[in-house]
């Protein structure tokens, strides 16, 4: 089979296309023929490391946390999927050398493999994983909010999604709308505003507007219930100005800086909850619950992709995986997919 590997950290040029044997799944493992692989910032950040030329924990690594395909074989004890099932994958490469999705066949733990609803495409499946599970987690951490998502779970709530044109922002808008929330999102300009609107946000605002706080407060006079935050360092003052008493701010990225300053007394007075989240360590039970509810949203047609749905798709083939990494690292708007097999 064909696989992409890298044996040291660095820029996209460290990615190589190689031939390697197809392996059999062990107990609790599944072999999936990858049809489409999804590329996320976590993929290029792991590949780049802290500096070029660093040693890896393995001899070489197959990148790619997310993807979709068809189950080809199952090991002993696997019950959640069967041979022939269409599936989507999440955290495929985490702590494993050769389970990433940038290859024709991946053998990985069964608890990272989820049935893909019949009405969902492989493109949709490969676009889930990191973005959708992150968005799900961000929407289910509020003190007085739901722990699971379903239609009506966020009814009466106002959710603010920072960066609504990004992959996580897109999933957060769609999941929040599916769960019944009123969604406000902030973007940088008209092009991204069009994408956030297509995703389903009812209120799309430009975050550089001098009166952005007033605009949000006109929509939510008592303050917003939940914030899905991509840039906490840049947005901490805005978030404080628009969050309601006992509201929650879920931080999933550090765009714009690693350090932020918080006014302790003002946060005291509002009983604000900050929830930081990283999927790698969030726990298998959270991932499993997220996958179940994400599949319900897929079945209801709520998690769509493509420019008409607010998430443009960019495609390359497996041999050009380096180009896919470069696109994501360069800030491509939308989702970058790798066509692995037919």
mmCIF file of N, CA and C in Angstrom, residues 138-195:
data_model
loop_
_atom_site.group_PDB
_atom_site.id
_atom_site.type_symbol
_atom_site.label_atom_id
_atom_site.label_comp_id
_atom_site.label_asym_id
_atom_site.label_seq_id
_atom_site.Cartn_x
_atom_site.Cartn_y
_atom_site.Cartn_z
ATOM 1 N N UNK A 138 -17.052 22.026 23.342
ATOM 2 C CA UNK A 138 -17.199 23.433 23.712
ATOM 3 C C UNK A 138 -18.643 23.791 24.023
ATOM 4 N N UNK A 139 -19.583 23.090 23.411
ATOM 5 C CA UNK A 139 -21.007 23.386 23.609
ATOM 6 C C UNK A 139 -21.631 22.602 24.756
ATOM 7 N N UNK A 140 -20.848 21.761 25.436
ATOM 8 C CA UNK A 140 -21.428 20.909 26.485
ATOM 9 C C UNK A 140 -20.680 21.022 27.814
ATOM 10 N N UNK A 141 -20.079 22.187 28.071
ATOM 11 C CA UNK A 141 -19.325 22.356 29.317
ATOM 12 C C UNK A 141 -19.914 23.428 30.236
ATOM 13 N N UNK A 142 -20.999 24.057 29.840
ATOM 14 C CA UNK A 142 -21.568 25.131 30.657
ATOM 15 C C UNK A 142 -22.134 24.597 31.963
ATOM 16 N N UNK A 143 -22.059 25.417 33.006
ATOM 17 C CA UNK A 143 -22.560 25.024 34.331
ATOM 18 C C UNK A 143 -24.030 24.618 34.270
ATOM 19 N N UNK A 144 -24.820 25.411 33.570
ATOM 20 C CA UNK A 144 -26.253 25.128 33.498
ATOM 21 C C UNK A 144 -26.683 24.765 32.079
ATOM 22 N N UNK A 145 -25.747 24.218 31.314
ATOM 23 C CA UNK A 145 -26.040 23.790 29.954
ATOM 24 C C UNK A 145 -26.105 22.276 29.853
ATOM 25 N N UNK A 146 -26.400 21.770 28.669
ATOM 26 C CA UNK A 146 -26.537 20.325 28.490
ATOM 27 C C UNK A 146 -25.190 19.618 28.478
ATOM 28 N N UNK A 147 -25.189 18.352 28.887
ATOM 29 C CA UNK A 147 -24.001 17.507 28.765
ATOM 30 C C UNK A 147 -24.021 16.708 27.462
ATOM 31 N N UNK A 148 -25.191 16.614 26.847
ATOM 32 C CA UNK A 148 -25.332 15.968 25.543
ATOM 33 C C UNK A 148 -26.114 16.901 24.631
ATOM 34 N N UNK A 149 -25.878 16.766 23.314
ATOM 35 C CA UNK A 149 -26.590 17.600 22.355
ATOM 36 C C UNK A 149 -27.655 16.790 21.621
ATOM 37 N N UNK A 150 -28.781 17.452 21.393
ATOM 38 C CA UNK A 150 -29.894 16.896 20.631
ATOM 39 C C UNK A 150 -30.790 18.070 20.279
ATOM 40 N N UNK A 151 -31.730 17.917 19.372
ATOM 41 C CA UNK A 151 -32.622 19.034 19.065
ATOM 42 C C UNK A 151 -33.328 19.536 20.323
ATOM 43 N N UNK A 152 -33.203 20.828 20.593
ATOM 44 C CA UNK A 152 -33.800 21.431 21.773
ATOM 45 C C UNK A 152 -32.874 21.533 22.963
ATOM 46 N N UNK A 153 -31.711 20.889 22.928
ATOM 47 C CA UNK A 153 -30.807 20.895 24.086
ATOM 48 C C UNK A 153 -30.323 22.292 24.427
ATOM 49 N N UNK A 154 -30.184 23.169 23.423
ATOM 50 C CA UNK A 154 -29.723 24.542 23.648
ATOM 51 C C UNK A 154 -30.828 25.563 23.382
ATOM 52 N N UNK A 155 -32.049 25.127 23.426
ATOM 53 C CA UNK A 155 -33.173 26.042 23.199
ATOM 54 C C UNK A 155 -33.149 27.171 24.227
ATOM 55 N N UNK A 156 -33.305 28.397 23.762
ATOM 56 C CA UNK A 156 -33.299 29.556 24.641
ATOM 57 C C UNK A 156 -31.916 30.081 24.963
ATOM 58 N N UNK A 157 -30.871 29.409 24.512
ATOM 59 C CA UNK A 157 -29.508 29.838 24.765
ATOM 60 C C UNK A 157 -28.976 30.673 23.603
ATOM 61 N N UNK A 158 -28.085 31.617 23.927
ATOM 62 C CA UNK A 158 -27.379 32.398 22.916
ATOM 63 C C UNK A 158 -25.908 31.998 22.953
ATOM 64 N N UNK A 159 -25.412 31.520 21.834
ATOM 65 C CA UNK A 159 -24.031 31.060 21.722
ATOM 66 C C UNK A 159 -23.267 32.015 20.817
ATOM 67 N N UNK A 160 -22.110 32.454 21.285
ATOM 68 C CA UNK A 160 -21.211 33.282 20.480
ATOM 69 C C UNK A 160 -20.051 32.414 20.019
ATOM 70 N N UNK A 161 -19.878 32.303 18.706
ATOM 71 C CA UNK A 161 -18.788 31.525 18.121
ATOM 72 C C UNK A 161 -17.769 32.494 17.533
ATOM 73 N N UNK A 162 -16.582 32.546 18.124
ATOM 74 C CA UNK A 162 -15.514 33.385 17.586
ATOM 75 C C UNK A 162 -14.892 32.676 16.388
ATOM 76 N N UNK A 163 -14.744 33.397 15.281
ATOM 77 C CA UNK A 163 -14.148 32.781 14.105
ATOM 78 C C UNK A 163 -15.053 31.767 13.446
ATOM 79 N N UNK A 164 -16.228 32.213 13.054
ATOM 80 C CA UNK A 164 -17.235 31.298 12.520
ATOM 81 C C UNK A 164 -16.921 30.711 11.163
ATOM 82 N N UNK A 165 -15.890 31.199 10.476
ATOM 83 C CA UNK A 165 -15.543 30.654 9.162
ATOM 84 C C UNK A 165 -14.493 29.553 9.243
ATOM 85 N N UNK A 166 -13.953 29.275 10.433
ATOM 86 C CA UNK A 166 -12.996 28.190 10.589
ATOM 87 C C UNK A 166 -13.703 26.849 10.698
ATOM 88 N N UNK A 167 -12.932 25.760 10.651
ATOM 89 C CA UNK A 167 -13.526 24.428 10.674
ATOM 90 C C UNK A 167 -14.253 24.150 11.987
ATOM 91 N N UNK A 168 -13.636 24.501 13.128
ATOM 92 C CA UNK A 168 -14.311 24.309 14.417
ATOM 93 C C UNK A 168 -15.491 25.268 14.543
ATOM 94 N N UNK A 169 -15.284 26.518 14.135
ATOM 95 C CA UNK A 169 -16.375 27.480 14.180
ATOM 96 C C UNK A 169 -17.556 27.041 13.348
ATOM 97 N N UNK A 170 -17.279 26.516 12.164
ATOM 98 C CA UNK A 170 -18.337 26.014 11.287
ATOM 99 C C UNK A 170 -19.122 24.898 11.966
ATOM 100 N N UNK A 171 -18.405 23.925 12.554
ATOM 101 C CA UNK A 171 -19.083 22.828 13.234
ATOM 102 C C UNK A 171 -19.861 23.321 14.449
ATOM 103 N N UNK A 172 -19.308 24.303 15.161
ATOM 104 C CA UNK A 172 -19.994 24.839 16.339
ATOM 105 C C UNK A 172 -21.291 25.531 15.948
ATOM 106 N N UNK A 173 -21.263 26.296 14.860
ATOM 107 C CA UNK A 173 -22.482 26.948 14.381
ATOM 108 C C UNK A 173 -23.536 25.898 14.043
ATOM 109 N N UNK A 174 -23.145 24.894 13.279
ATOM 110 C CA UNK A 174 -24.114 23.889 12.836
ATOM 111 C C UNK A 174 -24.662 23.074 14.002
ATOM 112 N N UNK A 175 -23.794 22.654 14.932
ATOM 113 C CA UNK A 175 -24.269 21.874 16.068
ATOM 114 C C UNK A 175 -25.145 22.708 16.996
ATOM 115 N N UNK A 176 -24.757 23.963 17.220
ATOM 116 C CA UNK A 176 -25.552 24.827 18.092
ATOM 117 C C UNK A 176 -26.931 25.085 17.500
ATOM 118 N N UNK A 177 -26.980 25.329 16.189
ATOM 119 C CA UNK A 177 -28.278 25.539 15.536
ATOM 120 C C UNK A 177 -29.122 24.273 15.607
ATOM 121 N N UNK A 178 -28.496 23.118 15.357
ATOM 122 C CA UNK A 178 -29.221 21.843 15.430
ATOM 123 C C UNK A 178 -29.804 21.627 16.828
ATOM 124 N N UNK A 179 -29.068 22.085 17.848
ATOM 125 C CA UNK A 179 -29.515 21.911 19.234
ATOM 126 C C UNK A 179 -30.451 23.019 19.694
ATOM 127 N N UNK A 180 -30.776 23.980 18.817
ATOM 128 C CA UNK A 180 -31.793 24.973 19.125
ATOM 129 C C UNK A 180 -31.308 26.310 19.611
ATOM 130 N N UNK A 181 -29.995 26.572 19.580
ATOM 131 C CA UNK A 181 -29.472 27.849 20.073
ATOM 132 C C UNK A 181 -29.654 28.957 19.056
ATOM 133 N N UNK A 182 -29.622 30.185 19.560
ATOM 134 C CA UNK A 182 -29.460 31.366 18.715
ATOM 135 C C UNK A 182 -27.965 31.624 18.627
ATOM 136 N N UNK A 183 -27.437 31.732 17.404
ATOM 137 C CA UNK A 183 -25.987 31.777 17.211
ATOM 138 C C UNK A 183 -25.538 33.128 16.669
ATOM 139 N N UNK A 184 -24.595 33.729 17.407
ATOM 140 C CA UNK A 184 -23.874 34.925 16.953
ATOM 141 C C UNK A 184 -22.470 34.466 16.596
ATOM 142 N N UNK A 185 -21.917 34.976 15.517
ATOM 143 C CA UNK A 185 -20.524 34.670 15.225
ATOM 144 C C UNK A 185 -19.799 35.925 14.788
ATOM 145 N N UNK A 186 -18.492 35.942 15.022
ATOM 146 C CA UNK A 186 -17.658 37.072 14.622
ATOM 147 C C UNK A 186 -16.656 36.607 13.574
ATOM 148 N N UNK A 187 -16.462 37.451 12.559
ATOM 149 C CA UNK A 187 -15.549 37.138 11.453
ATOM 150 C C UNK A 187 -14.771 38.399 11.098
ATOM 151 N N UNK A 188 -13.826 38.240 10.150
ATOM 152 C CA UNK A 188 -12.945 39.364 9.813
ATOM 153 C C UNK A 188 -13.454 40.245 8.688
ATOM 154 N N UNK A 189 -14.394 39.738 7.862
ATOM 155 C CA UNK A 189 -14.835 40.541 6.735
ATOM 156 C C UNK A 189 -15.941 39.874 5.947
ATOM 157 N N UNK A 190 -16.343 40.473 4.819
ATOM 158 C CA UNK A 190 -17.511 40.006 4.055
ATOM 159 C C UNK A 190 -17.398 38.582 3.532
ATOM 160 N N UNK A 191 -16.240 38.172 3.028
ATOM 161 C CA UNK A 191 -16.112 36.827 2.466
ATOM 162 C C UNK A 191 -16.376 35.763 3.530
ATOM 163 N N UNK A 192 -15.782 35.936 4.702
ATOM 164 C CA UNK A 192 -16.002 34.972 5.776
ATOM 165 C C UNK A 192 -17.403 35.111 6.363
ATOM 166 N N UNK A 193 -17.952 36.317 6.312
ATOM 167 C CA UNK A 193 -19.331 36.508 6.771
ATOM 168 C C UNK A 193 -20.290 35.687 5.930
ATOM 169 N N UNK A 194 -20.046 35.634 4.625
ATOM 170 C CA UNK A 194 -20.901 34.844 3.740
ATOM 171 C C UNK A 194 -20.835 33.364 4.099
ATOM 172 N N UNK A 195 -19.646 32.876 4.453
ATOM 173 C CA UNK A 195 -19.503 31.477 4.827
ATOM 174 C C UNK A 195 -20.212 31.183 6.144
#
